[in-house]
């Protein structure tokens, strides 16, 4: 009886944890991707300004 109860508890815990973990991982990937996009934009801006300065000089 106890084994059955603990299995049900574990199953319920897994059902609650799995979507939470999936959401956390997805949020982490989204943050990493948006952050890399942002750094890429900043890099292109810096490179663009550097090339503009070279052209003006």
Short mmCIF file of C-alpha atoms in Angstrom, two decimals:
data_model
loop_
_atom_site.label_atom_id
_atom_site.label_comp_id
_atom_site.label_asym_id
_atom_site.label_seq_id
_atom_site.Cartn_x
_atom_site.Cartn_y
_atom_site.Cartn_z
CA UNK A 1 0.00 0.00 0.00
CA UNK A 2 2.77 2.43 0.92
CA UNK A 3 4.65 1.70 -2.32
CA UNK A 4 1.53 2.46 -4.32
CA UNK A 5 1.00 5.76 -2.48
CA UNK A 6 4.61 6.83 -2.98
CA UNK A 7 4.41 5.90 -6.68
CA UNK A 8 1.31 8.04 -7.05
CA UNK A 9 3.04 10.87 -5.21
CA UNK A 10 6.09 10.56 -7.46
CA UNK A 11 3.90 10.49 -10.56
CA UNK A 12 2.05 13.60 -9.42
CA UNK A 13 5.37 15.27 -8.65
CA UNK A 14 6.73 14.36 -12.10
CA UNK A 15 3.57 15.63 -13.78
CA UNK A 16 4.06 18.94 -11.99
CA UNK A 17 7.84 19.13 -12.41
CA UNK A 18 8.22 18.12 -16.05
CA UNK A 19 6.26 21.08 -17.54
CA UNK A 20 7.99 23.43 -15.11
CA UNK A 21 11.42 22.15 -16.14
CA UNK A 22 10.46 22.29 -19.81
CA UNK A 23 9.26 25.87 -19.38
CA UNK A 24 12.44 26.82 -17.52
CA UNK A 25 14.66 25.31 -20.22
CA UNK A 26 12.63 27.01 -22.95
CA UNK A 27 12.83 30.35 -21.14
CA UNK A 28 16.58 29.90 -20.77
CA UNK A 29 17.01 29.17 -24.50
CA UNK A 30 14.85 32.18 -25.40
CA UNK A 31 16.95 34.40 -23.11
CA UNK A 32 20.20 33.07 -24.60
CA UNK A 33 18.95 33.54 -28.16
CA UNK A 34 17.61 37.05 -27.61
CA UNK A 35 20.82 37.94 -25.75
CA UNK A 36 22.99 36.64 -28.61
CA UNK A 37 20.80 38.53 -31.09
CA UNK A 38 21.30 41.67 -29.02
CA UNK A 39 25.08 41.25 -28.83
CA UNK A 40 25.11 40.55 -32.58
CA UNK A 41 23.23 43.81 -33.23
CA UNK A 42 25.60 45.71 -30.95
CA UNK A 43 28.60 44.13 -32.71
CA UNK A 44 27.25 45.09 -36.13
CA UNK A 45 26.57 48.63 -34.90
CA UNK A 46 30.13 48.93 -33.57
CA UNK A 47 31.59 47.47 -36.78
CA UNK A 48 29.39 49.79 -38.85
CA UNK A 49 30.62 52.83 -36.93
CA UNK A 50 34.21 51.64 -37.19
CA UNK A 51 33.91 51.23 -40.96
CA UNK A 52 32.22 54.63 -41.21
CA UNK A 53 35.09 56.22 -39.31
CA UNK A 54 37.59 54.54 -41.63
CA UNK A 55 35.69 55.84 -44.64
CA UNK A 56 35.54 59.39 -43.26
CA UNK A 57 39.25 59.35 -42.40
#
